[in-house]
mmCIF file of C-alpha atoms in Angstrom:
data_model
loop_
_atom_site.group_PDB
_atom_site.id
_atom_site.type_symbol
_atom_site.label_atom_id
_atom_site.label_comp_id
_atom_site.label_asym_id
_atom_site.label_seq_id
_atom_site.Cartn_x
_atom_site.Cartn_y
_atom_site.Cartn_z
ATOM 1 C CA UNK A 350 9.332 -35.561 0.396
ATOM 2 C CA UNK A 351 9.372 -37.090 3.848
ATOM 3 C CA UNK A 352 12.216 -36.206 6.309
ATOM 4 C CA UNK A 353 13.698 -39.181 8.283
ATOM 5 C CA UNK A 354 12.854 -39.470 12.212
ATOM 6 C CA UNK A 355 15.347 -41.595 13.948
ATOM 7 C CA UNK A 356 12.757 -43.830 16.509
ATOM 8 C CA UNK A 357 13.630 -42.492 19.609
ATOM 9 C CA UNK A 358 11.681 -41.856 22.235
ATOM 10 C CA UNK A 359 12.055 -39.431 25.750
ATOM 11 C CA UNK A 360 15.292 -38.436 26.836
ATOM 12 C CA UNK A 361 18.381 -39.629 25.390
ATOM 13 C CA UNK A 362 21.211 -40.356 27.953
ATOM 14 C CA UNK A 363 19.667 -37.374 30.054
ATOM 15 C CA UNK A 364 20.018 -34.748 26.941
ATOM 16 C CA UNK A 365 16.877 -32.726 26.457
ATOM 17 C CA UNK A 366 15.957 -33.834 22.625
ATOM 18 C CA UNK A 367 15.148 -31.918 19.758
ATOM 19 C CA UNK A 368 12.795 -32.658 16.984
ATOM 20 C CA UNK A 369 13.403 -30.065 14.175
ATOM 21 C CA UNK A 370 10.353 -29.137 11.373
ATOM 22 C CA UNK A 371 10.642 -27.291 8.913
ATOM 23 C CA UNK A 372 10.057 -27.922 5.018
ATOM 24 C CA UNK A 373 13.720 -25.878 3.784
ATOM 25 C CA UNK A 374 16.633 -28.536 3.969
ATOM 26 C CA UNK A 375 19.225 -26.080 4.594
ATOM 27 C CA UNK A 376 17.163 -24.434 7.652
ATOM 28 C CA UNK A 377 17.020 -28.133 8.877
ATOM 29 C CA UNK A 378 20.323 -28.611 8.800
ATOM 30 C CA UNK A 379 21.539 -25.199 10.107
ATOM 31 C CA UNK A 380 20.063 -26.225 13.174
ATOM 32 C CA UNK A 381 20.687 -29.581 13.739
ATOM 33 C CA UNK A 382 24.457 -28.150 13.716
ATOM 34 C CA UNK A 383 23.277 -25.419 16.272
ATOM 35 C CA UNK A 384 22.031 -28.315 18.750
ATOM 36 C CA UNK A 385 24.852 -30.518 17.883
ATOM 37 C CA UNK A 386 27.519 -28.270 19.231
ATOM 38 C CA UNK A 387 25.771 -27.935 22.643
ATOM 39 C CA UNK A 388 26.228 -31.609 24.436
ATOM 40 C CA UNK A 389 23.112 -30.580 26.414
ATOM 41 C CA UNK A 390 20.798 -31.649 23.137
ATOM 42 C CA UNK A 391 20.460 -34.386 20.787
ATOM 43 C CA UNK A 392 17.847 -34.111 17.794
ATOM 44 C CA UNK A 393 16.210 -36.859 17.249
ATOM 45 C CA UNK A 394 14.342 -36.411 14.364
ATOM 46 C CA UNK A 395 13.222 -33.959 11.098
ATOM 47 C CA UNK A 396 10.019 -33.791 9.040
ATOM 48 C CA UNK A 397 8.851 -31.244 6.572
ATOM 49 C CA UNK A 398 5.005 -31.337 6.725
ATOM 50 C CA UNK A 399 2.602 -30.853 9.548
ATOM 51 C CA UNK A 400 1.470 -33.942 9.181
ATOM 52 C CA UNK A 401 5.126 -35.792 10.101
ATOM 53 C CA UNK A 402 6.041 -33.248 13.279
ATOM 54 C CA UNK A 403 2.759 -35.068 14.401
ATOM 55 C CA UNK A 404 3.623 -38.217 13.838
ATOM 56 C CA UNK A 405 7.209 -38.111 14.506
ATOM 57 C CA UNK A 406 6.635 -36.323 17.680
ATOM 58 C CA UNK A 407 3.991 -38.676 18.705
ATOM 59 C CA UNK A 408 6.669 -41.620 17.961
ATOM 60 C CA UNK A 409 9.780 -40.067 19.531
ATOM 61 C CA UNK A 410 8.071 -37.804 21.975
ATOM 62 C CA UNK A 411 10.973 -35.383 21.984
ATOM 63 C CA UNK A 412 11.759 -32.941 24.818
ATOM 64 C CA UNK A 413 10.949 -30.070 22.332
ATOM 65 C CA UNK A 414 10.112 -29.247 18.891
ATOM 66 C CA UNK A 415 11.654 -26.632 16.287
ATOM 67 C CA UNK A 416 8.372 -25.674 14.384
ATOM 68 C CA UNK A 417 8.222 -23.230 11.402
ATOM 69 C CA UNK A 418 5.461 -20.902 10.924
ATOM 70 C CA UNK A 419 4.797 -22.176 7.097
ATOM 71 C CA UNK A 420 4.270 -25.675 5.914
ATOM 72 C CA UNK A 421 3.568 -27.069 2.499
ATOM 73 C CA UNK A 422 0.304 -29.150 4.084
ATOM 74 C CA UNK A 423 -0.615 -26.649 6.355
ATOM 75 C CA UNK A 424 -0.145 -24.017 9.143
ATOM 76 C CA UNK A 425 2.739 -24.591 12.118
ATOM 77 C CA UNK A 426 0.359 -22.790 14.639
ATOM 78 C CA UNK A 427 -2.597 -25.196 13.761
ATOM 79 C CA UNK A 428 0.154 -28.056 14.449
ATOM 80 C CA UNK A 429 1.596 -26.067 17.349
ATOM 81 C CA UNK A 430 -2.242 -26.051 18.910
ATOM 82 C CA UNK A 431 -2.458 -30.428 18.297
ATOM 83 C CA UNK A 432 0.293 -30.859 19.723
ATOM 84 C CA UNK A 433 0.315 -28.657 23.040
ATOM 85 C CA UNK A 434 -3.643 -30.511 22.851
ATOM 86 C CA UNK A 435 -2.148 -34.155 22.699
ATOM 87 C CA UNK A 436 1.295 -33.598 24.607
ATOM 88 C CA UNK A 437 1.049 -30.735 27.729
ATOM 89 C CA UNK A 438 4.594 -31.065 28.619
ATOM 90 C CA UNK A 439 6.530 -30.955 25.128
ATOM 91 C CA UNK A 440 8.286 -27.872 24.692
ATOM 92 C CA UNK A 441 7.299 -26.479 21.219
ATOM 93 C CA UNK A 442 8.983 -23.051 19.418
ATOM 94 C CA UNK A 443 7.757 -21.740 16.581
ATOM 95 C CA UNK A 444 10.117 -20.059 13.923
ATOM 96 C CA UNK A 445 8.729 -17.529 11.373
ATOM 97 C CA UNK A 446 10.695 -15.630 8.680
ATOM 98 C CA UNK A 447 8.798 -12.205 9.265
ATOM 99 C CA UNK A 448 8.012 -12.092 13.207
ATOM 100 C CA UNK A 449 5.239 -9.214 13.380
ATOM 101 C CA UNK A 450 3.003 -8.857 15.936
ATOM 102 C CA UNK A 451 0.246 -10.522 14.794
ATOM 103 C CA UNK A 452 2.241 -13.607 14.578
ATOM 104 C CA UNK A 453 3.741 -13.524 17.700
ATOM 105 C CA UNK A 454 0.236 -13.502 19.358
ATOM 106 C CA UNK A 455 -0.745 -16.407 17.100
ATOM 107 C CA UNK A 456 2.102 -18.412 18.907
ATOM 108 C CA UNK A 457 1.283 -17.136 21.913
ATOM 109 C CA UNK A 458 -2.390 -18.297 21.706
ATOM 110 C CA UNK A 459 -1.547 -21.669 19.811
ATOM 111 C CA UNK A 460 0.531 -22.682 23.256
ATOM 112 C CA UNK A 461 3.755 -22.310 22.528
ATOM 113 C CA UNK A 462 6.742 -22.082 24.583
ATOM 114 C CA UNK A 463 8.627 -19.506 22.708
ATOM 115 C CA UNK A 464 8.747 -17.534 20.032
ATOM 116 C CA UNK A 465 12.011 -16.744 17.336
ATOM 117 C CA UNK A 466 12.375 -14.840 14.355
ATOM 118 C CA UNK A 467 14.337 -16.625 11.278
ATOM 119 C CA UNK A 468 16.539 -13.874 11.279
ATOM 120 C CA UNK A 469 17.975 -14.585 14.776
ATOM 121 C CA UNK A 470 21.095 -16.281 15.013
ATOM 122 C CA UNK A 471 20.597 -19.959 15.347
ATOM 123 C CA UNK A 472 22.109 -19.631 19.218
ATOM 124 C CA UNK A 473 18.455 -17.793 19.926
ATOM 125 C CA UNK A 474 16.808 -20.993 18.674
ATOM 126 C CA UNK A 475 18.876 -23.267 21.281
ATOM 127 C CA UNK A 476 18.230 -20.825 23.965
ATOM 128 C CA UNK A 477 14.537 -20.904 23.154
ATOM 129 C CA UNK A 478 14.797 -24.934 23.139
ATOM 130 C CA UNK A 479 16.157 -24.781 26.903
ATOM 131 C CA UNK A 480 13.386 -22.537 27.846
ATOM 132 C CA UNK A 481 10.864 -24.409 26.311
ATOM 133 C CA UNK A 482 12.223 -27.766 27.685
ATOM 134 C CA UNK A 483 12.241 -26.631 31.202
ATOM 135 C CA UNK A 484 9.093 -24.084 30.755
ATOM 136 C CA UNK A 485 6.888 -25.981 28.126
ATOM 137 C CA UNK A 486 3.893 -23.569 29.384
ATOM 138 C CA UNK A 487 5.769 -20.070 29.939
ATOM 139 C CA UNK A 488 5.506 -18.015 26.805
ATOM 140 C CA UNK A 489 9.089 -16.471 25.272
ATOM 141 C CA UNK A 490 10.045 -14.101 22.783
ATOM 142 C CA UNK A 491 12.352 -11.619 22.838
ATOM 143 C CA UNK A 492 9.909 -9.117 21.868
ATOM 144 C CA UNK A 493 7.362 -9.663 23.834
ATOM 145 C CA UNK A 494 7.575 -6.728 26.571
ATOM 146 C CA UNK A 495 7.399 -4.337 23.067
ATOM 147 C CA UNK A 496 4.822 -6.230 21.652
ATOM 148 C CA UNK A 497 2.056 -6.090 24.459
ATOM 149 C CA UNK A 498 2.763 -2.460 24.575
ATOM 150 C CA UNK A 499 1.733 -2.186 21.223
ATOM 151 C CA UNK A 500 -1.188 -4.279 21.622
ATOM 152 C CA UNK A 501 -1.974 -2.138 24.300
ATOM 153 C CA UNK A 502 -1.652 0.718 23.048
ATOM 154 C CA UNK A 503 -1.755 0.967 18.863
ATOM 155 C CA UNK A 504 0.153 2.843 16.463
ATOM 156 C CA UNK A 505 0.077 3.408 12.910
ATOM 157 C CA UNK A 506 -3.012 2.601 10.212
ATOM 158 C CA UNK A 507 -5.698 0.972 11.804
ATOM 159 C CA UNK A 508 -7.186 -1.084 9.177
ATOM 160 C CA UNK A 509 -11.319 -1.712 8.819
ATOM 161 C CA UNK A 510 -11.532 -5.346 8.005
ATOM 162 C CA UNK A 511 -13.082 -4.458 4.360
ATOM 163 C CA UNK A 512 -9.338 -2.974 4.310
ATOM 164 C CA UNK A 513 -7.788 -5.907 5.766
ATOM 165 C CA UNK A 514 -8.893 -7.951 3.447
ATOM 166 C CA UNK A 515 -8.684 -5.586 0.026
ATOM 167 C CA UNK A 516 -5.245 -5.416 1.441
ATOM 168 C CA UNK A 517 -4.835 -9.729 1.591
ATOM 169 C CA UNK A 518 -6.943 -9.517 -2.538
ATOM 170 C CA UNK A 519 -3.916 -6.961 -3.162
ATOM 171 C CA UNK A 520 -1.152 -9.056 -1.995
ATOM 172 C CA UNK A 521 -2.385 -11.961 -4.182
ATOM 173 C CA UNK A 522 -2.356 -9.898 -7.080
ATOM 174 C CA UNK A 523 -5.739 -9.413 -7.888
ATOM 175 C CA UNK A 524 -7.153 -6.938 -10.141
ATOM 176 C CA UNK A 525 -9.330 -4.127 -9.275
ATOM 177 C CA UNK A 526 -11.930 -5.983 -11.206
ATOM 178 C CA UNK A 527 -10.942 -9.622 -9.614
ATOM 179 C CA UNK A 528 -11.139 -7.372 -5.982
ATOM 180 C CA UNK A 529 -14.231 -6.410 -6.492
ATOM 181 C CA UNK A 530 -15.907 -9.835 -8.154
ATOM 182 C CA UNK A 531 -14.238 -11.180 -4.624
ATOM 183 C CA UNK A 532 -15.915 -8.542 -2.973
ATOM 184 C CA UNK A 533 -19.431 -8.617 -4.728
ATOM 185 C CA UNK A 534 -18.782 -4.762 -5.169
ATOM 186 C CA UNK A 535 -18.393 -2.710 -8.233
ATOM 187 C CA UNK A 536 -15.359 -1.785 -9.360
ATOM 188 C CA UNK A 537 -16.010 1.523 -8.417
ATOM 189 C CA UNK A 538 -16.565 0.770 -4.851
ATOM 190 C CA UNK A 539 -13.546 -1.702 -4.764
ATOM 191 C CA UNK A 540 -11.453 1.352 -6.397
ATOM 192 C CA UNK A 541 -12.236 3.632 -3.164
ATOM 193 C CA UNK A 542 -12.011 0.601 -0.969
ATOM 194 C CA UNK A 543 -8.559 0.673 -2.356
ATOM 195 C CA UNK A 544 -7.904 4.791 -2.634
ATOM 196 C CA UNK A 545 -8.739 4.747 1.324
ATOM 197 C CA UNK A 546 -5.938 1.560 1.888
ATOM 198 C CA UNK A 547 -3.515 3.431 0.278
ATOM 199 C CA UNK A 548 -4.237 6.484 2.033
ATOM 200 C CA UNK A 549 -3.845 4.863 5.583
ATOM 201 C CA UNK A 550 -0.078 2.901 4.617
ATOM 202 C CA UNK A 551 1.091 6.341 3.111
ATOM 203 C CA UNK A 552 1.359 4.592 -0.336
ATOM 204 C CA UNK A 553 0.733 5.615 -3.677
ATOM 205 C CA UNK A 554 1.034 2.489 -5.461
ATOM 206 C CA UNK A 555 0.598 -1.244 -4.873
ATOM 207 C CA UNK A 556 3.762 -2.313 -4.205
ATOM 208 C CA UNK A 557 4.410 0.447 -1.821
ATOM 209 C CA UNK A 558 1.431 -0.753 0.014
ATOM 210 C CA UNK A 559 2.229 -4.473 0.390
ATOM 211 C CA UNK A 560 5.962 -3.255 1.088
ATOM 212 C CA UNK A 561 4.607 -0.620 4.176
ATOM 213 C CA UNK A 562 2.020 -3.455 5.116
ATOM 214 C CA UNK A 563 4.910 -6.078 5.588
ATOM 215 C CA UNK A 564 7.177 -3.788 7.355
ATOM 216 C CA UNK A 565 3.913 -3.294 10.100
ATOM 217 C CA UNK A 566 3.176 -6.403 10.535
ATOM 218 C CA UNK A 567 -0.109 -6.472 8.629
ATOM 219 C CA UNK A 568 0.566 -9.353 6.137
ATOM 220 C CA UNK A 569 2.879 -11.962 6.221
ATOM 221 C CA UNK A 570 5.869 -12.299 4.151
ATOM 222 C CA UNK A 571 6.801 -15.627 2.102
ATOM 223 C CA UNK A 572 8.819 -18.132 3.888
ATOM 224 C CA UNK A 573 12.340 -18.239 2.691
ATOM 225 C CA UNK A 574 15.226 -20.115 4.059
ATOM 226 C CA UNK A 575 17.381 -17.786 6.717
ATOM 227 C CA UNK A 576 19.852 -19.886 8.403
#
């Protein structure tokens, strides 16, 4: 399913416009009412899949793009990096539905202009649009300050990346005997791989693992429609 794109291109009547992408209809159209209540904004298109907030924003060359994180053909920060590549000026912000760290820094280092959770109110979204128009190159997010001080200085489990990824083989619901054929271990090895995981997240179970690993921003959580 391909989202229409009225063909518009620049500025409308001196209103900074808005091309919205994300793949959930209702998140779509919870913010196209956001922007329409501000006179400062016109949206002038929607698409669903990477590859139409590339062609669409090639086409209307909007004054910003909405971008989710998660896309059915592919990753918003691998779009986010095209099109700060093909268009320097365009103000891009990228929404995610769990805004951890690591994803933060993703947008950061994909170019983008700002940064907002899915859990904000949609007002944060608009504000991060005006930024973005008028800074397309200064990086925003409300958690930022925190974020770098984390970075800086660490807290919590720090993860070896056999850990990080027994903990991805976990999340997709592999066995212990799938984790290790992934791993080229034996199951014996994968079993301590996994004993020494749980050990670090304070869990005793899988699903207390995944649940601690969520809440630190060590996976990602499935994309779900906020607004």
């Amino acid at each position: 399913m391909n989202a229409d794109a009225l063909e518009t291109t620049g500025q409308s009547g001196g209103q900074t416009t808005v091309l919205i992408v994300d793949d959930h209809d209702l998140i779509r159209k919870g913010l196209r009412h956001a922007f329409d209540r501000d006179p400062e904004f016109e949206v002038v298109g929607e698409a669903d899949t990477a590859a139409d907030a590339l062609r669409h924003a090639a086409s209307l060359m909007p004054s910003v793009v909405i971008m989710d994180l998660r896309l059915p053909d592919g990753s918003g920060l691998d779009a986010t990096r095209k099109l700060r590549k093909a268009h320097p000026n365009m103000g891009i912000v990228v929404l995610t539905m769990y805004a951890g760290d690591d994803q933060l820094f993703g947008a950061l280092d994909a170019g983008a202009s700002a940064f907002v959770p899915k859990s904000a109110p949609a007002n944060d979204v608009v504000s991060a649009a005006r930024h973005a128009a008028a800074n397309p190159t200064a990086f925003s997010a409300a958690d930022l300050a925190e974020a770098m001080q984390r970075r800086l200085t660490p807290t919590g489990p720090q993860l070896s990346p056999r850990e990080s990824q027994v903990l991805k083989l976990l999340a997709d619901g592999l066995s212990v005997a799938g984790i290790a054929k992934q791993l080229y271990v034996s199951e014996s090895t994968a079993k301590t791989h996994i004993s020494k995981l749980y050990e670090k997240l304070g869990a005793g179970n899988r699903a207390q693992a995944l649940m601690t690993a969520l809440k630190l921003g060590l996976l990602e959580a499935p994309d779900q429609p906020k607004f």
